[in-house]
Coordinates of C-alpha atoms in Angstrom, one line a residue:
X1 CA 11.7 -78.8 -34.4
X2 CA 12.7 -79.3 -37.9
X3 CA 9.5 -79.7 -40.1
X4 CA 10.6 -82.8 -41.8
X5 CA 9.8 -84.5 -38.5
X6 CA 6.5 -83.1 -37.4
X7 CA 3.0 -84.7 -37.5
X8 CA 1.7 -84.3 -41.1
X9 CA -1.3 -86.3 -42.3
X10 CA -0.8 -87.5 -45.6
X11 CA -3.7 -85.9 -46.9
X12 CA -2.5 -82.9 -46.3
X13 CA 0.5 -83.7 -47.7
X14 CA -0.1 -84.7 -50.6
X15 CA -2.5 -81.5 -50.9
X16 CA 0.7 -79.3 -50.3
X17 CA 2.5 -80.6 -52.8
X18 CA -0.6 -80.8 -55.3
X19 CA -0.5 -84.5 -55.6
X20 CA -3.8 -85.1 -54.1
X21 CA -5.4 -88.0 -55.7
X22 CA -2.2 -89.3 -57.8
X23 CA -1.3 -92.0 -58.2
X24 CA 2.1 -93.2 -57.4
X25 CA 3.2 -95.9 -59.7
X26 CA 5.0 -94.0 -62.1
X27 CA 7.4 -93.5 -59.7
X28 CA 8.8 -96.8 -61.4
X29 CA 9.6 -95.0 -64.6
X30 CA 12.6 -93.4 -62.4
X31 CA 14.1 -96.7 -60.9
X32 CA 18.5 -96.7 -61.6
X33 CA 19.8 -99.7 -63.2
X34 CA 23.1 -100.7 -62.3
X35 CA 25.0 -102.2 -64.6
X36 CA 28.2 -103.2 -62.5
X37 CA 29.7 -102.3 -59.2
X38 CA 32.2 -99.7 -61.0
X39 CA 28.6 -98.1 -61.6
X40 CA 27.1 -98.2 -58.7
X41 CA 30.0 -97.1 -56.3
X42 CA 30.9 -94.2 -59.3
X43 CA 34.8 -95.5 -59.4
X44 CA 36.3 -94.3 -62.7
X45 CA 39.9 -94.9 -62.7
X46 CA 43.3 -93.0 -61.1
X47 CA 43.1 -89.4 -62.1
X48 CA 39.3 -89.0 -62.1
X49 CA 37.0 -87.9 -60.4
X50 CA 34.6 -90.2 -58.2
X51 CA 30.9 -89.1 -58.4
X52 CA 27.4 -90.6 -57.4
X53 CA 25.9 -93.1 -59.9
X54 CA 23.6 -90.7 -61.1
X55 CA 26.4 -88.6 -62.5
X56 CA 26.4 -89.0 -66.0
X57 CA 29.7 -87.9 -68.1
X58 CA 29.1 -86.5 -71.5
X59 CA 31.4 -85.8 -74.3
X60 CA 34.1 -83.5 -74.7
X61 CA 32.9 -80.1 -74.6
X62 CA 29.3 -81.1 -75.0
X63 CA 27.9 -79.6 -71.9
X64 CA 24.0 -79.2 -71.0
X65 CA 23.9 -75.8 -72.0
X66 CA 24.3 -75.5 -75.6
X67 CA 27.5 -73.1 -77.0
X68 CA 27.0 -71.6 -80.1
X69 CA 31.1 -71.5 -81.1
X70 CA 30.3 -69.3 -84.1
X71 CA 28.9 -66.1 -81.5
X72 CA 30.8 -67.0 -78.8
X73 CA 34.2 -64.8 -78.1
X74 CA 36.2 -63.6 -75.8
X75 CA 34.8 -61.3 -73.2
X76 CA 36.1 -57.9 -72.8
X77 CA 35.9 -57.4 -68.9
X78 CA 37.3 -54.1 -69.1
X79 CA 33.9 -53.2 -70.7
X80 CA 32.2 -54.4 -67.7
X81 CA 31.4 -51.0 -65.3
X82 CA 28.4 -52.6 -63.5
X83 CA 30.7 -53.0 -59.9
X84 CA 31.6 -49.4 -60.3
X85 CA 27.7 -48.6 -61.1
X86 CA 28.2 -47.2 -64.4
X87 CA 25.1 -49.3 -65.4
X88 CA 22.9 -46.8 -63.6
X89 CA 21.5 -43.1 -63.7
X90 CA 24.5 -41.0 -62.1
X91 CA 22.1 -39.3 -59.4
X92 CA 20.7 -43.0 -58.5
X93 CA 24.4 -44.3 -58.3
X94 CA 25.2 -41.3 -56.1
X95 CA 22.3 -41.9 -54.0
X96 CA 22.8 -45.7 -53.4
X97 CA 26.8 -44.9 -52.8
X98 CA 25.5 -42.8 -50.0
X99 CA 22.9 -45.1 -48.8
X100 CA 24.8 -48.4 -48.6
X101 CA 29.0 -47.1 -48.9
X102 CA 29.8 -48.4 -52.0
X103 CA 33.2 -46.7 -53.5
X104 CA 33.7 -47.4 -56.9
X105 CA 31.4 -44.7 -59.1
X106 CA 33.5 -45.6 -62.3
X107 CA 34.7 -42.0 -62.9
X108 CA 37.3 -42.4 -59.4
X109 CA 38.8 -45.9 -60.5
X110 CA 42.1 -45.1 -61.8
X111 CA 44.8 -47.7 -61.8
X112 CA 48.3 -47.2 -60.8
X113 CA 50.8 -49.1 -62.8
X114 CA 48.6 -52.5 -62.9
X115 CA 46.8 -52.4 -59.7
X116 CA 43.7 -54.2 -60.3
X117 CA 42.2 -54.2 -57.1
X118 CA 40.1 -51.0 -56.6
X119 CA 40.6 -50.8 -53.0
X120 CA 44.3 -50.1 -53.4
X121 CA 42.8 -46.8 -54.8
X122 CA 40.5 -46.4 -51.8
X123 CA 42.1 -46.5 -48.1
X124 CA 39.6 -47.3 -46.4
X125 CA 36.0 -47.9 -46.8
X126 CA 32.8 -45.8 -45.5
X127 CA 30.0 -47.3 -44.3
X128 CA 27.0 -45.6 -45.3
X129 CA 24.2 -44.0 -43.8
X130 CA 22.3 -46.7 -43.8
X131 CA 24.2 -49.4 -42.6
X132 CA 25.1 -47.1 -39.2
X133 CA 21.2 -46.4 -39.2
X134 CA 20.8 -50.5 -39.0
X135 CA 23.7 -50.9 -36.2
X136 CA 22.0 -48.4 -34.0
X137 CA 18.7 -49.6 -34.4
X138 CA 20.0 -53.2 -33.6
X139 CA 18.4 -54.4 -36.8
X140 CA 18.2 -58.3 -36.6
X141 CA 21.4 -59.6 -39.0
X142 CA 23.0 -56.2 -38.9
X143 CA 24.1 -55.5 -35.4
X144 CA 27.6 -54.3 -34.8
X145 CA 28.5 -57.8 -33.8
X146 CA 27.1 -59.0 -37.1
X147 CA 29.1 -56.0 -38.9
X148 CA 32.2 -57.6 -37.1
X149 CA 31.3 -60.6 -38.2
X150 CA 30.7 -59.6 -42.2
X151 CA 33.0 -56.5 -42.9
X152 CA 35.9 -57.8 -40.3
X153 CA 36.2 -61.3 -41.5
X154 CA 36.6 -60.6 -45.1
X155 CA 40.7 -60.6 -45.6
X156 CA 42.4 -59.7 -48.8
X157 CA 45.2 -61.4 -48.6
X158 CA 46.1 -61.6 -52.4
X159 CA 46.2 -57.5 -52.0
X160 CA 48.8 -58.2 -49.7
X161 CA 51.1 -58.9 -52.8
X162 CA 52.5 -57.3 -55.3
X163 CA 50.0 -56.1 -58.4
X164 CA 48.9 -58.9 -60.7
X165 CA 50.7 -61.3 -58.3
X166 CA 47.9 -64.0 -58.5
X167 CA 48.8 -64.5 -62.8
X168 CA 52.6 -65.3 -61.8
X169 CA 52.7 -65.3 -57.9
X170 CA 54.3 -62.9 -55.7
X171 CA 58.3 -62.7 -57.0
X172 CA 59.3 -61.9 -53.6
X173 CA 57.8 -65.7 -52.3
X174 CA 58.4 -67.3 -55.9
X175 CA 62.3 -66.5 -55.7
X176 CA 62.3 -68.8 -52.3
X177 CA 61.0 -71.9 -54.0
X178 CA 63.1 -73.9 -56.0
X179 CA 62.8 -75.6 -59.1
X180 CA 64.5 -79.0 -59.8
X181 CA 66.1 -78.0 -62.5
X182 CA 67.9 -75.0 -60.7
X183 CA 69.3 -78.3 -58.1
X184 CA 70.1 -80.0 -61.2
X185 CA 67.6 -82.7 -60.8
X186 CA 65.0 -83.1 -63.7
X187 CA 61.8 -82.1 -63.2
X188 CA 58.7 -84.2 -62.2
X189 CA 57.7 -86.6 -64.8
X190 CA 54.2 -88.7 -64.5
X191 CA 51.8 -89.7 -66.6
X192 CA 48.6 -87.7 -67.5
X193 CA 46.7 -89.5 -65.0
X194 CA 49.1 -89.6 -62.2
X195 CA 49.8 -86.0 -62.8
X196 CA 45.8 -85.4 -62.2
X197 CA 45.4 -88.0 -59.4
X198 CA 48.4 -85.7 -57.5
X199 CA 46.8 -82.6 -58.7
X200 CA 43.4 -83.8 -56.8
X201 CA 45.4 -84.5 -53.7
X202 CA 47.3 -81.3 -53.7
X203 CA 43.8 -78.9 -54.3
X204 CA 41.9 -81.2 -52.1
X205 CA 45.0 -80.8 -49.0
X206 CA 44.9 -76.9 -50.2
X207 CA 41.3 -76.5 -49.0
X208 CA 39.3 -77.3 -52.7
X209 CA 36.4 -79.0 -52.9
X210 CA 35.5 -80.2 -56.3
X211 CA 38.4 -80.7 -59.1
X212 CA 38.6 -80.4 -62.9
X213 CA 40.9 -80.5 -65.8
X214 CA 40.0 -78.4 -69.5
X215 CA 41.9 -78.8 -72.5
X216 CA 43.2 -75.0 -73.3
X217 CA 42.2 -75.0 -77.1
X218 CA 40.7 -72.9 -79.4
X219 CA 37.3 -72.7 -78.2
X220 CA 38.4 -73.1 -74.5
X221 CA 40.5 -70.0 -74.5
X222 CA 37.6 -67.8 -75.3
X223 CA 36.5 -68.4 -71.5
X224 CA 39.6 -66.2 -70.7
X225 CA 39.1 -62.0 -70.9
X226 CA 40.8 -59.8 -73.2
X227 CA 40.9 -57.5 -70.5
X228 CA 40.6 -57.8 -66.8
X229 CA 37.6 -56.3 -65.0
X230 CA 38.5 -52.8 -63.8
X231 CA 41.8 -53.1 -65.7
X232 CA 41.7 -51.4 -69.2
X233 CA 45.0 -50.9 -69.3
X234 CA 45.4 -54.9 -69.1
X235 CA 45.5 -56.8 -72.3
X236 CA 45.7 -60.7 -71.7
X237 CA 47.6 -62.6 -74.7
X238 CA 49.0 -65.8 -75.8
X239 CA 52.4 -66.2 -77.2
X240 CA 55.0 -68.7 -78.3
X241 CA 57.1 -68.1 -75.2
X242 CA 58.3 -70.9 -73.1
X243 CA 57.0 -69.0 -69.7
X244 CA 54.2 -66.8 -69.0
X245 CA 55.7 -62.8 -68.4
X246 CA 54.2 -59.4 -67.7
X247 CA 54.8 -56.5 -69.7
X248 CA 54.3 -52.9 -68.0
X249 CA 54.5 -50.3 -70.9
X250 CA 52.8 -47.5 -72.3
X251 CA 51.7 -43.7 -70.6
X252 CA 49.3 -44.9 -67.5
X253 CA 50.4 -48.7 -68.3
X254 CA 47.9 -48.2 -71.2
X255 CA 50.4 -50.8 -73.6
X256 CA 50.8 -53.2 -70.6
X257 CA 49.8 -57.1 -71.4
X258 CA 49.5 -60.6 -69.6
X259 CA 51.1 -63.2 -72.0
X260 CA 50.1 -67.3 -71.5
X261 CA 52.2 -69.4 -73.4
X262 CA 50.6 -71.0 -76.4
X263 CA 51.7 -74.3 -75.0
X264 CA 49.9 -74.1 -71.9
X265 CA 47.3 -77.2 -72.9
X266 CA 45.6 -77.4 -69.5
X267 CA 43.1 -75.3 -67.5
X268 CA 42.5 -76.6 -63.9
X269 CA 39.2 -75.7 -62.4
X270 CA 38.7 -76.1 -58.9
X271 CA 35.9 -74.6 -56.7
X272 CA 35.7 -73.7 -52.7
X273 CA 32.9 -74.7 -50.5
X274 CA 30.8 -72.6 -49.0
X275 CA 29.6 -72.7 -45.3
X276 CA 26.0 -73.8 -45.8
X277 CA 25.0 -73.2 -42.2
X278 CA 26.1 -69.0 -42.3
X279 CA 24.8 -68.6 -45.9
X280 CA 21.5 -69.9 -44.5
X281 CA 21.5 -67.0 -42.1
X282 CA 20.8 -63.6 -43.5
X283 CA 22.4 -60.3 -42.8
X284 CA 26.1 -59.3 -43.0
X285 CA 27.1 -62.7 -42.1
X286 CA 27.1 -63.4 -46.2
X287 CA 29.6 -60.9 -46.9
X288 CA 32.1 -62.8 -44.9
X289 CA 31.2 -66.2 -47.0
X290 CA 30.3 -64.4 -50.1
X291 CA 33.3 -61.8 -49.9
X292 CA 35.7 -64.2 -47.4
X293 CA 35.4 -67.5 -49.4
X294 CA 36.4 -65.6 -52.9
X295 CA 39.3 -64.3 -51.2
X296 CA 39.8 -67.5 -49.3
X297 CA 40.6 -68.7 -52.7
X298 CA 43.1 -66.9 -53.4
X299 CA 45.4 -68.5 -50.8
X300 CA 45.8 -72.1 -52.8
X301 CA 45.5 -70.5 -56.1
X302 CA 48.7 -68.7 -55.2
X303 CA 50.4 -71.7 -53.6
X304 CA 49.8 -74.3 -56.8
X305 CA 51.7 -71.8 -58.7
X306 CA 54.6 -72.4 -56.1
X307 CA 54.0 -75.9 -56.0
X308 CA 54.5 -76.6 -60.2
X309 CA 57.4 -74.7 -59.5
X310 CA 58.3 -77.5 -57.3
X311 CA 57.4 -79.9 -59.5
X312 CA 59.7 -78.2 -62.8
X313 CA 56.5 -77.1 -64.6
X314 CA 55.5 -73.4 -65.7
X315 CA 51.7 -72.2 -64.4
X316 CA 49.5 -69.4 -64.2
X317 CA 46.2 -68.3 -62.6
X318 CA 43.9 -66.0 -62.3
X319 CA 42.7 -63.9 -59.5
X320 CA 39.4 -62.3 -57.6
X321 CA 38.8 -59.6 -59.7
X322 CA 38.4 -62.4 -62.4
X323 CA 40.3 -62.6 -65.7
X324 CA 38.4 -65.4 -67.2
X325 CA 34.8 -66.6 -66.9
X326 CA 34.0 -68.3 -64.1
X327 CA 31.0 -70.8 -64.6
X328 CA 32.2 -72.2 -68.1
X329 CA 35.7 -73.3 -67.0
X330 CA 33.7 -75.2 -64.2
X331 CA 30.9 -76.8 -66.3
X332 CA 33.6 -78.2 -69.3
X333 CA 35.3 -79.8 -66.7
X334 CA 32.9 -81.2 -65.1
X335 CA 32.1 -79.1 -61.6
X336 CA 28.4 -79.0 -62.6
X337 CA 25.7 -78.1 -64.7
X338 CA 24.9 -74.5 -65.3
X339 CA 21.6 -73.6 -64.2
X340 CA 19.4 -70.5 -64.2
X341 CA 21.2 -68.9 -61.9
X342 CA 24.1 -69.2 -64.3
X343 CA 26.3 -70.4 -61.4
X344 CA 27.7 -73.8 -61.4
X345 CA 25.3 -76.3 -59.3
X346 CA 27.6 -79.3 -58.4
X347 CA 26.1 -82.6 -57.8
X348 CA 27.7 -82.7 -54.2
X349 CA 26.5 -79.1 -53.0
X350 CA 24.4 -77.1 -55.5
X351 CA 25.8 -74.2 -56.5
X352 CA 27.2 -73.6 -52.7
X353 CA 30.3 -73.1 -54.0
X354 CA 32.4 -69.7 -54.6
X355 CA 33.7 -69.3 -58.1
X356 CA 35.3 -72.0 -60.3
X357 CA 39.3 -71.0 -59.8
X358 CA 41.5 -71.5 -62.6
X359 CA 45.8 -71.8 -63.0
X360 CA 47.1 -72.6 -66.2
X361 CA 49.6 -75.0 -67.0
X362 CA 52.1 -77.2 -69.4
X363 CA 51.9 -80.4 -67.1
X364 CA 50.5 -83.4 -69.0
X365 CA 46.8 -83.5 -67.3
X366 CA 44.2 -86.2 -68.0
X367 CA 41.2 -84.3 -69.2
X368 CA 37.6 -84.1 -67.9
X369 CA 34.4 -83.9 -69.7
X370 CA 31.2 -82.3 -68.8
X371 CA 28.7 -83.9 -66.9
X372 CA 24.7 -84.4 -66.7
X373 CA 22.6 -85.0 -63.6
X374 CA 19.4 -83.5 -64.2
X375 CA 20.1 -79.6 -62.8
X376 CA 19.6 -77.9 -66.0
X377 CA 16.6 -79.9 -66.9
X378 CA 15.4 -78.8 -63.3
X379 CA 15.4 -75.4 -64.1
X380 CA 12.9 -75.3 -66.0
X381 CA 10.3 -76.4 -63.4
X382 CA 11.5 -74.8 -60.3
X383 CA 12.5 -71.3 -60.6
X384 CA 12.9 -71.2 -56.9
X385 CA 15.9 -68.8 -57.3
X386 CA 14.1 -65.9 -59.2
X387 CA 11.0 -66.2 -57.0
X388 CA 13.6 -65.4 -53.5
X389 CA 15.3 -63.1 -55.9
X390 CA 14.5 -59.3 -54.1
X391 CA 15.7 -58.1 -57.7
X392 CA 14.4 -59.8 -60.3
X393 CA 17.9 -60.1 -61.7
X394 CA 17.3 -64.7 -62.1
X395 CA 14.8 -65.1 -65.7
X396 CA 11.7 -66.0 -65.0
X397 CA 11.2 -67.6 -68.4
X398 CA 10.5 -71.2 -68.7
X399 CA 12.7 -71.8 -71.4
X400 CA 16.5 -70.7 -71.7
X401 CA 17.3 -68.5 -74.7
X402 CA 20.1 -67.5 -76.8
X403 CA 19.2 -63.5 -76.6
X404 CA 20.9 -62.0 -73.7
X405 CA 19.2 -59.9 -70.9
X406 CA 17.2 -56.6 -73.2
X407 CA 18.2 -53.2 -72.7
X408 CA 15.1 -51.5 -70.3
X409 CA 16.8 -48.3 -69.4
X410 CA 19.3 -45.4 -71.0
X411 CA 22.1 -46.4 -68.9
X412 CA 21.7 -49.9 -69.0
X413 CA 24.1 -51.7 -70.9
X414 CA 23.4 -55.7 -71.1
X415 CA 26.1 -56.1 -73.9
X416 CA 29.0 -55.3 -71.4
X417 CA 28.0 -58.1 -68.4
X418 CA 26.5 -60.3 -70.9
X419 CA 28.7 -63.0 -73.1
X420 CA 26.5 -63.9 -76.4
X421 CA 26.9 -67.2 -77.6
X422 CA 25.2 -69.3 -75.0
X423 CA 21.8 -70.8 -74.8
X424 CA 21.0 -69.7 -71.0
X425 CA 18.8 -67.9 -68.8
X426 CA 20.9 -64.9 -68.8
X427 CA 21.4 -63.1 -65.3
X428 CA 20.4 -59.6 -65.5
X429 CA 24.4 -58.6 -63.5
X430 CA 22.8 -54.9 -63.4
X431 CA 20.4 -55.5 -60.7
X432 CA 22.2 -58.2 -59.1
X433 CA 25.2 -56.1 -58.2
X434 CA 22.4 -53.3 -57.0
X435 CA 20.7 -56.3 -54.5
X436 CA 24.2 -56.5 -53.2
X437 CA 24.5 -53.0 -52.1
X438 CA 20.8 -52.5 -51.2
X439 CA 21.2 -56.3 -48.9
X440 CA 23.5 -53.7 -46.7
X441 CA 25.5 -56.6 -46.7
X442 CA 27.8 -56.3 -49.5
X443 CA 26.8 -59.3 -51.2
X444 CA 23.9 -61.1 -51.2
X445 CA 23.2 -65.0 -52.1
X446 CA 19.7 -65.5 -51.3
X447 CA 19.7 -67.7 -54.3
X448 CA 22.4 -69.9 -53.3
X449 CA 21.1 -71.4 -50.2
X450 CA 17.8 -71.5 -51.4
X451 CA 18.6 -73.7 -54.6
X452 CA 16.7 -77.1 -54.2
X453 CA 19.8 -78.8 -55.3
X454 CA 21.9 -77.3 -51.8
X455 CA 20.0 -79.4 -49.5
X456 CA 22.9 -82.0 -49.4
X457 CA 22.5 -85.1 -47.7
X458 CA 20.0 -83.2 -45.3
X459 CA 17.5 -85.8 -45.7
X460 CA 17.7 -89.4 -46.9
X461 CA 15.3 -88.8 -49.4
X462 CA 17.6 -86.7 -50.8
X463 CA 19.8 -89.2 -52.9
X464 CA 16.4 -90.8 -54.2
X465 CA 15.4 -87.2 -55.3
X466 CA 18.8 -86.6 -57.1
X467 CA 19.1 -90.0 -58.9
X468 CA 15.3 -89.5 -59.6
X469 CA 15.5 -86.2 -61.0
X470 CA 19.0 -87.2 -63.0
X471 CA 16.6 -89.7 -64.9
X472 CA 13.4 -88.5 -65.8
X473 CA 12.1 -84.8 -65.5
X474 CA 8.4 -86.1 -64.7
X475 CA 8.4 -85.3 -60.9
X476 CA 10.8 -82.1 -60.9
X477 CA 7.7 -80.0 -60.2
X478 CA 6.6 -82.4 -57.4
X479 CA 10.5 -82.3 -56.0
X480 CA 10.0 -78.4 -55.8
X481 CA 7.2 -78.1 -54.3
X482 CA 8.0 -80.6 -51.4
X483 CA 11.3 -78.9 -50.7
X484 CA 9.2 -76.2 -49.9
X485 CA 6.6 -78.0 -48.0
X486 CA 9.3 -79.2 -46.1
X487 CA 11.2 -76.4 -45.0
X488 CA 14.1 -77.7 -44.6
X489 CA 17.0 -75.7 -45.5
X490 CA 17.3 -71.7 -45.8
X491 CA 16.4 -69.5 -43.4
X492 CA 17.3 -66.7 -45.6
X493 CA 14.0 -66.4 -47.3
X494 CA 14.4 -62.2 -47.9
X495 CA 16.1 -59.3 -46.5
X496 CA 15.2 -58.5 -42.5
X497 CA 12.9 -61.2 -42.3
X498 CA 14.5 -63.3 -39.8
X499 CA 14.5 -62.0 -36.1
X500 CA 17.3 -61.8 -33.8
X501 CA 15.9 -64.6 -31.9
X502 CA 16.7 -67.0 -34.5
X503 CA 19.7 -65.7 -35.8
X504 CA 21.3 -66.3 -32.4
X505 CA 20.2 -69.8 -32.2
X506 CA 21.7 -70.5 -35.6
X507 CA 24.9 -68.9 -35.1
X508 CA 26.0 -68.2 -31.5
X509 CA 24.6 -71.6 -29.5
X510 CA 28.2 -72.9 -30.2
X511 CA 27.2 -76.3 -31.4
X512 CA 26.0 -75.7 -35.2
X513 CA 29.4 -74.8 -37.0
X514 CA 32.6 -77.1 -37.7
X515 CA 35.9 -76.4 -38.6
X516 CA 35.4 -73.5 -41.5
X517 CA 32.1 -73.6 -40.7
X518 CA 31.2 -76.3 -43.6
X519 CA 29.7 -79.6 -43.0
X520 CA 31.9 -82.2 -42.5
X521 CA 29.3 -84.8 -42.4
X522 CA 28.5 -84.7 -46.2
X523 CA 30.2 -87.7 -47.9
X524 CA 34.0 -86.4 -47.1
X525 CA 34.3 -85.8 -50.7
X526 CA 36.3 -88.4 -52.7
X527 CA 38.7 -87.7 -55.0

């Protein structure tokens, strides 16, 4: 029986959450005012986005956490060697690549005219001696039923295509889609707001959850890499071109380059949901949300390029490996807030989500701006993320800071998977990726579903908490500590502490999943 229903006297109660004695009536300092029904039902126009009351919209590129535009560049992604381990001592790298089965030591990644996927390099994946050791043993979360479940359920389709297919889209499915103007018909013509009201549709019908339009600019363009991850041979440019191109030159592609047009004036930023309900459940069962869902992504990224085709409009996109940054895409166009995690926590489902997808476009798109509801400013109390955190990768300090994560070892480099420039709790990527290969899993996420923020709609508190918290930090300590009084939510408090028992009950009783396995029940997301 869930917690949140059993028989709790309210002394104890209000001991657990360290309230005993307090009085209530400050709760009044948090009461909403409405000022119209516009307000209250969160209706703000064609074109935008619809979001609770408590949703505040900021200005223009004015998000909660702070960018310093004078430190702030481009990312070099090619610099990043932390998913081929190069961040670690080569005799522990060699030991954890046997352990868990990682391929990538950074010394056998080696491209082949523009591949950027490393597992075109690599045929086919070893487990490693420890993940056999836990599908013998039957280890709860990591049976060979759960392996099926994790390792066979993650699809690549996008490596399906041809190399760097997700930036243009695969030429052999491109060629089969028109464009008006080859029918001689002009292309599609709509204002900036219809063109984003049909863009919402399209994502939405595509399998997106939350939606958001960024003006490519200046400062904007800095969230895209100067190289790809695992890509050095990759340069990503703009140019005054009237279509985006590739360019394969130079001995081992080292010349080779992605151009964007300079008159691409429009970044859409979408994110895709991810299933609450398996994330809650630990074991190998993340690797199919945390690896499946980013590949997932990949399917309507890739069909949006066909579909401005369609419409008579140029586009391009990104794709898994991840040529731009994800969270800051998402938080200037107002996904979410950035929180200590540094992933995007929406309003609708915490940070829940998988990535912040972006395509790239010329079609006249009515921008959005950041918004505010509180998560930042939560941060600072809870912390629940670092504490579940088997790592220590999530900052522990109360207060975000401009400096990013400090060098504590010889091999250690926090200048590659850090971006300077933002005032943040800056994840330590290092031992992040490590807790990935050490969860035996692939991928972890125990801070995702453990977020006080992903608890949806569970409870009908819930909206009170969220407009509460959106108004006045005062009770953000008091919120924490009875979400974990409560219970309700994760199962996936650590590694290997869940039994069998319970795993089974959560995920093979046929009754706790719907279609995708999300939850359909949460507010069927307006546009």
């Amino acid at each position: 029986m869930s917690k949140f229903h059993s028989t709790v006297t309210r002394r104890d109660f209000m001991k657990a959450i360290g309230l005993a004695g307090a009085g209530v009536g400050a709760a009044a300092l948090a009461n909403p005012v409405f000022h119209d029904l516009d307000e209250l039902g969160g209706a703000t126009g064609i074109g935008k986005a619809k979001r609770a009351w408590w949703v505040k919209e900021r200005e223009a590129l004015d998000s909660t956490t702070p960018v310093d535009w004078d430190i702030y560049k481009r990312y070099d992604g090619a610099l990043n060697t932390v998913p081929f381990l190069g961040n670690m001592a080569p005799d522990e790298a060699k030991k954890l690549t046997d352990e868990t089965g990682m391929i990538g030591l950074l010394e056998t990644l080696q491209h082949d005219l523009g591949n950027t996927a490393a597992m075109i390099k690599f045929p086919k994946w070893q487990p490693g001696s420890q993940h056999i050791e836990a599908m013998l043993n039957k280890k709860p979360g990591y049976s060979v039923r759960e392996f099926a479940f994790g390792h066979g359920m993650v699809t690549w389709p996008s490596k399906l295509l041809e190399p760097h297919a997700m930036f243009m889209g695969d030429s052999r499915i491109m060629s089969r889609i028109w464009s008006p103007q080859e029918l001689g018909v002009p292309p599609w013509s709509g204002t900036p707001e219809e063109n984003s009201a049909l863009l919402r549709t399209v994502i939405r019908t595509l399998g997106g959850s939350t939606i958001g339009f960024v003006p490519l600019n200046e400062k904007t363009r800095r969230f895209i890499n100067t190289r790809p991850i695992g890509d050095p041979g990759m340069r990503i440019e703009f140019e005054d071109v009237d279509a985006p191109y590739l360019k394969y030159s130079g001995k081992d592609n080292s010349e080779s380059k992605f151009v964007i047009p300079n008159k691409f004036t429009t970044a859409v930023t979408f994110s895709w949901q991810m299933s609450k309900a398996i994330m809650n459940v630990p074991g190998m069962h993340t690797a199919q949300q945390s690896g499946g869902t980013c590949i997932q992504i990949d399917v309507p990224r890739h069909t949006l390029l066909q579909f401005f085709k369609a419409l008579g409009w140029h586009a391009a996109s990104t794709d898994a490996i991840g040529n731009h940054l994800f969270p800051p895409f998402g938080v200037m166009g107002g996904l979410g807030e950035m929180g200590r995690m540094t992933m995007v926590i929406t309003p609708e489902r915490g940070p829940q989500i998988r990535a912040t997808s972006c395509v790239f476009t010329d079609l006249p798109l009515a921008y959005d701006n950041p918004i505010e509801f509180g998560a930042r400013r939560f941060c600072f109390t809870c912390k629940k993320c670092a504490d579940v955190c088997p790592m220590g990768a999530i900052s522990t300090e109360k207060e975000p800071s401009w400096d990013i994560t400090k060098k504590y070892d010889n091999y250690v480099q926090p200048e590659t998977f850090n971006n300077a420039g933002l005032n943040a709790w800056y994840l330590d990527h290092n031992k992040c990726y490590q807790g990935w290969r050490k969860s035996l899993s692939g991928y972890c996420g125990l801070c995702q579903p453990n977020c006080t923020f992903s608890k949806f709609d569970q409870a009908g508190i819930h909206q009170v908490i969220m407009g509460t918290a959106s108004t006045t930090p005062v009770f953000n300590g008091f919120f924490r500590k009875m979400d974990d009084f409560f219970g309700y939510g994760s199962k996936a408090k650590g590694w290997g502490e869940t039994t069998q028992e319970e795993i089974d009950a959560l995920m093979y009783s046929g009754e706790n999943l719907s279609e995708w396995g999300y939850d359909g029940t949460y507010g069927r997301h307006r546009l």
